[in-house]
Amino acid sequence: MHTTEHEYKRLLTPEEYTTLLTKLDSIAVCRPYVQVNYYYDDEVFSLNEKGETLRVRQQLDKLTLERKFHRRYSQEGERICEEKSEPIQRLPAKISIGNQEYRYIGNLVTTRRDYTIGKNIVSLDVSYYLGRVDFELEIESKEEVVLPEFLREIMDGRARPDGKYTRFVRALREMEGK
């Protein structure tokens, strides 16, 4: 399946996360779950350098191969990218695209709380990777995101384009001293 994704992302402090959790729980129904992203790249992280992500996402017993590419940003910080996904049966050690081979480099575990607000999916994430924990707000839509006022105030020009994979690679490079 090939889609275009529109999203805002912003890292949160633990206090901002708790405040938003309380607010969102009071206005929308939550769908909580755990997902694992298994990341693939080459030795020099060429996909990350191009702003691409290649991963297998696991939710319960389902695996989906996903590739995000053609990433661009609006002036307001909205991230727009193309995404291809397909279900797979097992977690591969390597993935080939064209004549390039990408190896498994690590994973990130996220506890996610999804809320549907209008045409948006608003997600509160707590992600665990490489001995780190971070808190994130993601607002996603298949069309242009329209933010409710309280979320516009939270974003307040502070949408952060760094996704989970970029943060994962940055932490991995720090660990390796690169």
PDB file of C-alpha atoms in Angstrom:
ATOM      1  CA  MET A   1       0.000   0.000   0.000  1.00  0.00           C
ATOM      2  CA  HIS A   2       1.289   3.476  -0.898  1.00  0.00           C
ATOM      3  CA  THR A   3       0.021   6.521   1.014  1.00  0.00           C
ATOM      4  CA  THR A   4       0.937  10.113   1.797  1.00  0.00           C
ATOM      5  CA  GLU A   5       1.262  10.908   5.492  1.00  0.00           C
ATOM      6  CA  HIS A   6       0.839  14.348   7.089  1.00  0.00           C
ATOM      7  CA  GLU A   7       2.046  14.708  10.655  1.00  0.00           C
ATOM      8  CA  TYR A   8       3.300  16.983  13.387  1.00  0.00           C
ATOM      9  CA  LYS A   9       5.740  15.723  15.979  1.00  0.00           C
ATOM     10  CA  ARG A  10       6.988  17.276  19.181  1.00  0.00           C
ATOM     11  CA  LEU A  11       9.054  15.876  22.004  1.00  0.00           C
ATOM     12  CA  LEU A  12       7.460  16.432  25.395  1.00  0.00           C
ATOM     13  CA  THR A  13       8.745  16.706  28.923  1.00  0.00           C
ATOM     14  CA  PRO A  14       7.325  14.099  31.325  1.00  0.00           C
ATOM     15  CA  GLU A  15       5.174  16.876  32.839  1.00  0.00           C
ATOM     16  CA  GLU A  16       3.782  17.946  29.433  1.00  0.00           C
ATOM     17  CA  TYR A  17       3.045  14.289  28.657  1.00  0.00           C
ATOM     18  CA  THR A  18       1.070  13.870  31.899  1.00  0.00           C
ATOM     19  CA  THR A  19      -0.863  17.109  31.312  1.00  0.00           C
ATOM     20  CA  LEU A  20      -1.777  16.110  27.747  1.00  0.00           C
ATOM     21  CA  LEU A  21      -2.695  12.592  28.856  1.00  0.00           C
ATOM     22  CA  THR A  22      -5.179  13.997  31.376  1.00  0.00           C
ATOM     23  CA  LYS A  23      -6.634  16.436  28.811  1.00  0.00           C
ATOM     24  CA  LEU A  24      -6.961  13.859  26.023  1.00  0.00           C
ATOM     25  CA  ASP A  25      -8.451  11.213  28.342  1.00  0.00           C
ATOM     26  CA  SER A  26     -11.145  13.754  29.298  1.00  0.00           C
ATOM     27  CA  ILE A  27     -12.239  14.464  25.687  1.00  0.00           C
ATOM     28  CA  ALA A  28     -11.627  11.307  23.625  1.00  0.00           C
ATOM     29  CA  VAL A  29     -11.526   7.530  23.837  1.00  0.00           C
ATOM     30  CA  CYS A  30      -8.034   6.070  24.061  1.00  0.00           C
ATOM     31  CA  ARG A  31      -6.729   3.030  22.216  1.00  0.00           C
ATOM     32  CA  PRO A  32      -3.515   1.964  24.020  1.00  0.00           C
ATOM     33  CA  TYR A  33      -1.040  -0.546  22.581  1.00  0.00           C
ATOM     34  CA  VAL A  34       2.645  -1.422  22.305  1.00  0.00           C
ATOM     35  CA  GLN A  35       4.540  -1.401  19.033  1.00  0.00           C
ATOM     36  CA  VAL A  36       8.114  -2.328  18.172  1.00  0.00           C
ATOM     37  CA  ASN A  37      10.030  -0.733  15.305  1.00  0.00           C
ATOM     38  CA  TYR A  38      12.872  -2.879  13.940  1.00  0.00           C
ATOM     39  CA  TYR A  39      15.180  -0.588  11.951  1.00  0.00           C
ATOM     40  CA  TYR A  40      17.303  -1.378   8.879  1.00  0.00           C
ATOM     41  CA  ASP A  41      20.090   0.629   7.241  1.00  0.00           C
ATOM     42  CA  ASP A  42      23.647   0.183   5.958  1.00  0.00           C
ATOM     43  CA  GLU A  43      26.896   0.707   7.858  1.00  0.00           C
ATOM     44  CA  VAL A  44      26.994   4.465   7.143  1.00  0.00           C
ATOM     45  CA  PHE A  45      23.264   5.077   7.753  1.00  0.00           C
ATOM     46  CA  SER A  46      22.693   6.235   4.174  1.00  0.00           C
ATOM     47  CA  LEU A  47      18.904   5.924   4.486  1.00  0.00           C
ATOM     48  CA  ASN A  48      18.904   8.151   7.569  1.00  0.00           C
ATOM     49  CA  GLU A  49      21.158  10.654   5.761  1.00  0.00           C
ATOM     50  CA  LYS A  50      18.582  10.827   2.935  1.00  0.00           C
ATOM     51  CA  GLY A  51      15.734  11.298   5.428  1.00  0.00           C
ATOM     52  CA  GLU A  52      14.335   7.825   4.756  1.00  0.00           C
ATOM     53  CA  THR A  53      13.211   5.150   7.183  1.00  0.00           C
ATOM     54  CA  LEU A  54      13.144   1.411   6.538  1.00  0.00           C
ATOM     55  CA  ARG A  55      11.572  -0.629   9.312  1.00  0.00           C
ATOM     56  CA  VAL A  56       9.468  -3.575  10.247  1.00  0.00           C
ATOM     57  CA  ARG A  57       6.733  -2.572  12.671  1.00  0.00           C
ATOM     58  CA  GLN A  58       5.292  -5.157  15.021  1.00  0.00           C
ATOM     59  CA  GLN A  59       1.881  -4.685  16.613  1.00  0.00           C
ATOM     60  CA  LEU A  60       0.727  -7.756  18.526  1.00  0.00           C
ATOM     61  CA  ASP A  61       1.532 -10.687  16.214  1.00  0.00           C
ATOM     62  CA  LYS A  62       1.437  -8.678  12.969  1.00  0.00           C
ATOM     63  CA  LEU A  63       4.562  -7.558  11.119  1.00  0.00           C
ATOM     64  CA  THR A  64       4.513  -4.807   8.485  1.00  0.00           C
ATOM     65  CA  LEU A  65       7.450  -3.789   6.303  1.00  0.00           C
ATOM     66  CA  GLU A  66       7.379   0.027   6.001  1.00  0.00           C
ATOM     67  CA  ARG A  67       9.456   2.520   4.053  1.00  0.00           C
ATOM     68  CA  LYS A  68       9.098   6.290   4.431  1.00  0.00           C
ATOM     69  CA  PHE A  69      10.649   8.547   1.794  1.00  0.00           C
ATOM     70  CA  HIS A  70      10.331  11.881  -0.077  1.00  0.00           C
ATOM     71  CA  ARG A  71      10.134  13.677   3.264  1.00  0.00           C
ATOM     72  CA  ARG A  72       9.426  17.416   3.199  1.00  0.00           C
ATOM     73  CA  TYR A  73       8.228  20.020   5.703  1.00  0.00           C
ATOM     74  CA  SER A  74       5.742  22.870   5.568  1.00  0.00           C
ATOM     75  CA  GLN A  75       6.595  26.262   7.052  1.00  0.00           C
ATOM     76  CA  GLU A  76       4.448  25.382  10.089  1.00  0.00           C
ATOM     77  CA  GLY A  77       6.526  22.238  10.756  1.00  0.00           C
ATOM     78  CA  GLU A  78       4.100  19.720   9.270  1.00  0.00           C
ATOM     79  CA  ARG A  79       6.020  16.713   7.956  1.00  0.00           C
ATOM     80  CA  ILE A  80       4.757  15.213   4.712  1.00  0.00           C
ATOM     81  CA  CYS A  81       6.179  11.974   3.330  1.00  0.00           C
ATOM     82  CA  GLU A  82       5.373   9.044   1.108  1.00  0.00           C
ATOM     83  CA  GLU A  83       4.960   5.688   2.799  1.00  0.00           C
ATOM     84  CA  LYS A  84       4.876   2.160   1.395  1.00  0.00           C
ATOM     85  CA  SER A  85       3.835  -0.752   3.576  1.00  0.00           C
ATOM     86  CA  GLU A  86       3.103  -4.432   3.195  1.00  0.00           C
ATOM     87  CA  PRO A  87       2.416  -7.255   5.630  1.00  0.00           C
ATOM     88  CA  ILE A  88       5.212  -9.823   6.048  1.00  0.00           C
ATOM     89  CA  GLN A  89       5.369 -13.183   7.810  1.00  0.00           C
ATOM     90  CA  ARG A  90       8.764 -13.075   9.558  1.00  0.00           C
ATOM     91  CA  LEU A  91      11.377 -10.586  10.720  1.00  0.00           C
ATOM     92  CA  PRO A  92      14.217 -10.533   8.153  1.00  0.00           C
ATOM     93  CA  ALA A  93      17.907 -10.140   9.007  1.00  0.00           C
ATOM     94  CA  LYS A  94      18.427  -8.101   5.810  1.00  0.00           C
ATOM     95  CA  ILE A  95      16.199  -6.249   3.355  1.00  0.00           C
ATOM     96  CA  SER A  96      17.099  -5.589  -0.282  1.00  0.00           C
ATOM     97  CA  ILE A  97      15.834  -2.589  -2.235  1.00  0.00           C
ATOM     98  CA  GLY A  98      17.052  -2.592  -5.814  1.00  0.00           C
ATOM     99  CA  ASN A  99      20.695  -3.645  -5.648  1.00  0.00           C
ATOM    100  CA  GLN A 100      21.240  -2.260  -2.116  1.00  0.00           C
ATOM    101  CA  GLU A 101      21.069  -4.446   0.976  1.00  0.00           C
ATOM    102  CA  TYR A 102      20.161  -3.095   4.422  1.00  0.00           C
ATOM    103  CA  ARG A 103      20.831  -4.926   7.676  1.00  0.00           C
ATOM    104  CA  TYR A 104      18.950  -4.929  10.965  1.00  0.00           C
ATOM    105  CA  ILE A 105      20.511  -2.323  13.284  1.00  0.00           C
ATOM    106  CA  GLY A 106      18.246  -2.270  16.352  1.00  0.00           C
ATOM    107  CA  ASN A 107      14.775  -1.627  17.695  1.00  0.00           C
ATOM    108  CA  LEU A 108      12.676   0.908  19.536  1.00  0.00           C
ATOM    109  CA  VAL A 109       9.697  -0.037  21.728  1.00  0.00           C
ATOM    110  CA  THR A 110       6.812   2.417  22.066  1.00  0.00           C
ATOM    111  CA  THR A 111       3.810   2.409  24.360  1.00  0.00           C
ATOM    112  CA  ARG A 112       1.287   4.404  22.365  1.00  0.00           C
ATOM    113  CA  ARG A 113      -2.055   5.941  23.265  1.00  0.00           C
ATOM    114  CA  ASP A 114      -4.123   6.863  20.178  1.00  0.00           C
ATOM    115  CA  TYR A 115      -7.035   9.293  20.256  1.00  0.00           C
ATOM    116  CA  THR A 116      -9.225  10.171  17.271  1.00  0.00           C
ATOM    117  CA  ILE A 117      -9.996  13.888  17.205  1.00  0.00           C
ATOM    118  CA  GLY A 118     -11.777  15.019  14.044  1.00  0.00           C
ATOM    119  CA  LYS A 119      -9.873  13.532  11.088  1.00  0.00           C
ATOM    120  CA  ASN A 120      -6.647  13.374  13.091  1.00  0.00           C
ATOM    121  CA  ILE A 121      -5.059  10.566  15.070  1.00  0.00           C
ATOM    122  CA  VAL A 122      -3.407  12.133  18.119  1.00  0.00           C
ATOM    123  CA  SER A 123      -0.828   9.831  19.692  1.00  0.00           C
ATOM    124  CA  LEU A 124       0.997  10.109  22.984  1.00  0.00           C
ATOM    125  CA  ASP A 125       4.123   7.955  22.919  1.00  0.00           C
ATOM    126  CA  VAL A 126       6.657   6.793  25.445  1.00  0.00           C
ATOM    127  CA  SER A 127       9.602   5.275  23.559  1.00  0.00           C
ATOM    128  CA  TYR A 128      12.391   3.095  24.935  1.00  0.00           C
ATOM    129  CA  TYR A 129      15.628   2.598  22.979  1.00  0.00           C
ATOM    130  CA  LEU A 130      19.324   2.153  23.680  1.00  0.00           C
ATOM    131  CA  GLY A 131      18.861   2.842  27.400  1.00  0.00           C
ATOM    132  CA  ARG A 132      16.854   6.027  26.760  1.00  0.00           C
ATOM    133  CA  VAL A 133      13.247   7.058  27.272  1.00  0.00           C
ATOM    134  CA  ASP A 134      11.476   9.915  25.528  1.00  0.00           C
ATOM    135  CA  PHE A 135       7.956  11.304  25.392  1.00  0.00           C
ATOM    136  CA  GLU A 136       6.369  12.463  22.151  1.00  0.00           C
ATOM    137  CA  LEU A 137       3.181  13.922  20.750  1.00  0.00           C
ATOM    138  CA  GLU A 138       2.323  12.908  17.180  1.00  0.00           C
ATOM    139  CA  ILE A 139      -0.628  14.233  15.222  1.00  0.00           C
ATOM    140  CA  GLU A 140      -1.243  12.368  11.981  1.00  0.00           C
ATOM    141  CA  SER A 141      -3.708  12.528   9.115  1.00  0.00           C
ATOM    142  CA  LYS A 142      -4.023  11.290   5.539  1.00  0.00           C
ATOM    143  CA  GLU A 143      -4.744  14.901   4.571  1.00  0.00           C
ATOM    144  CA  GLU A 144      -3.654  18.286   5.880  1.00  0.00           C
ATOM    145  CA  VAL A 145      -3.679  18.286   9.684  1.00  0.00           C
ATOM    146  CA  VAL A 146      -6.138  20.713  11.312  1.00  0.00           C
ATOM    147  CA  LEU A 147      -5.148  21.223  14.941  1.00  0.00           C
ATOM    148  CA  PRO A 148      -7.647  21.897  17.733  1.00  0.00           C
ATOM    149  CA  GLU A 149      -6.809  25.078  19.674  1.00  0.00           C
ATOM    150  CA  PHE A 150      -5.302  23.363  22.734  1.00  0.00           C
ATOM    151  CA  LEU A 151      -2.957  21.326  20.490  1.00  0.00           C
ATOM    152  CA  ARG A 152      -2.030  24.415  18.478  1.00  0.00           C
ATOM    153  CA  GLU A 153      -0.988  26.022  21.778  1.00  0.00           C
ATOM    154  CA  ILE A 154       1.118  22.963  22.689  1.00  0.00           C
ATOM    155  CA  MET A 155       2.822  23.008  19.287  1.00  0.00           C
ATOM    156  CA  ASP A 156       3.266  26.803  19.420  1.00  0.00           C
ATOM    157  CA  GLY A 157       5.782  26.727  16.571  1.00  0.00           C
ATOM    158  CA  ARG A 158       7.738  23.967  18.336  1.00  0.00           C
ATOM    159  CA  ALA A 159       6.881  21.043  16.077  1.00  0.00           C
ATOM    160  CA  ARG A 160       9.992  18.933  15.884  1.00  0.00           C
ATOM    161  CA  PRO A 161      10.731  17.163  12.620  1.00  0.00           C
ATOM    162  CA  ASP A 162      13.046  14.518  14.137  1.00  0.00           C
ATOM    163  CA  GLY A 163      11.247  11.206  14.080  1.00  0.00           C
ATOM    164  CA  LYS A 164      11.935   8.132  16.142  1.00  0.00           C
ATOM    165  CA  TYR A 165      14.406   6.698  13.639  1.00  0.00           C
ATOM    166  CA  THR A 166      16.478   9.900  13.534  1.00  0.00           C
ATOM    167  CA  ARG A 167      16.620   9.962  17.344  1.00  0.00           C
ATOM    168  CA  PHE A 168      17.514   6.256  17.393  1.00  0.00           C
ATOM    169  CA  VAL A 169      20.420   6.759  14.935  1.00  0.00           C
ATOM    170  CA  ARG A 170      21.659   9.816  16.848  1.00  0.00           C
ATOM    171  CA  ALA A 171      21.723   7.774  20.081  1.00  0.00           C
ATOM    172  CA  LEU A 172      23.405   4.831  18.326  1.00  0.00           C
ATOM    173  CA  ARG A 173      26.107   7.105  16.905  1.00  0.00           C
ATOM    174  CA  GLU A 174      26.690   8.641  20.351  1.00  0.00           C
ATOM    175  CA  MET A 175      27.094   5.155  21.813  1.00  0.00           C
ATOM    176  CA  GLU A 176      29.575   4.229  19.068  1.00  0.00           C
ATOM    177  CA  GLY A 177      31.425   7.554  19.448  1.00  0.00           C
ATOM    178  CA  LYS A 178      30.734   8.671  15.860  1.00  0.00           C
TER     179      LYS A 178
END
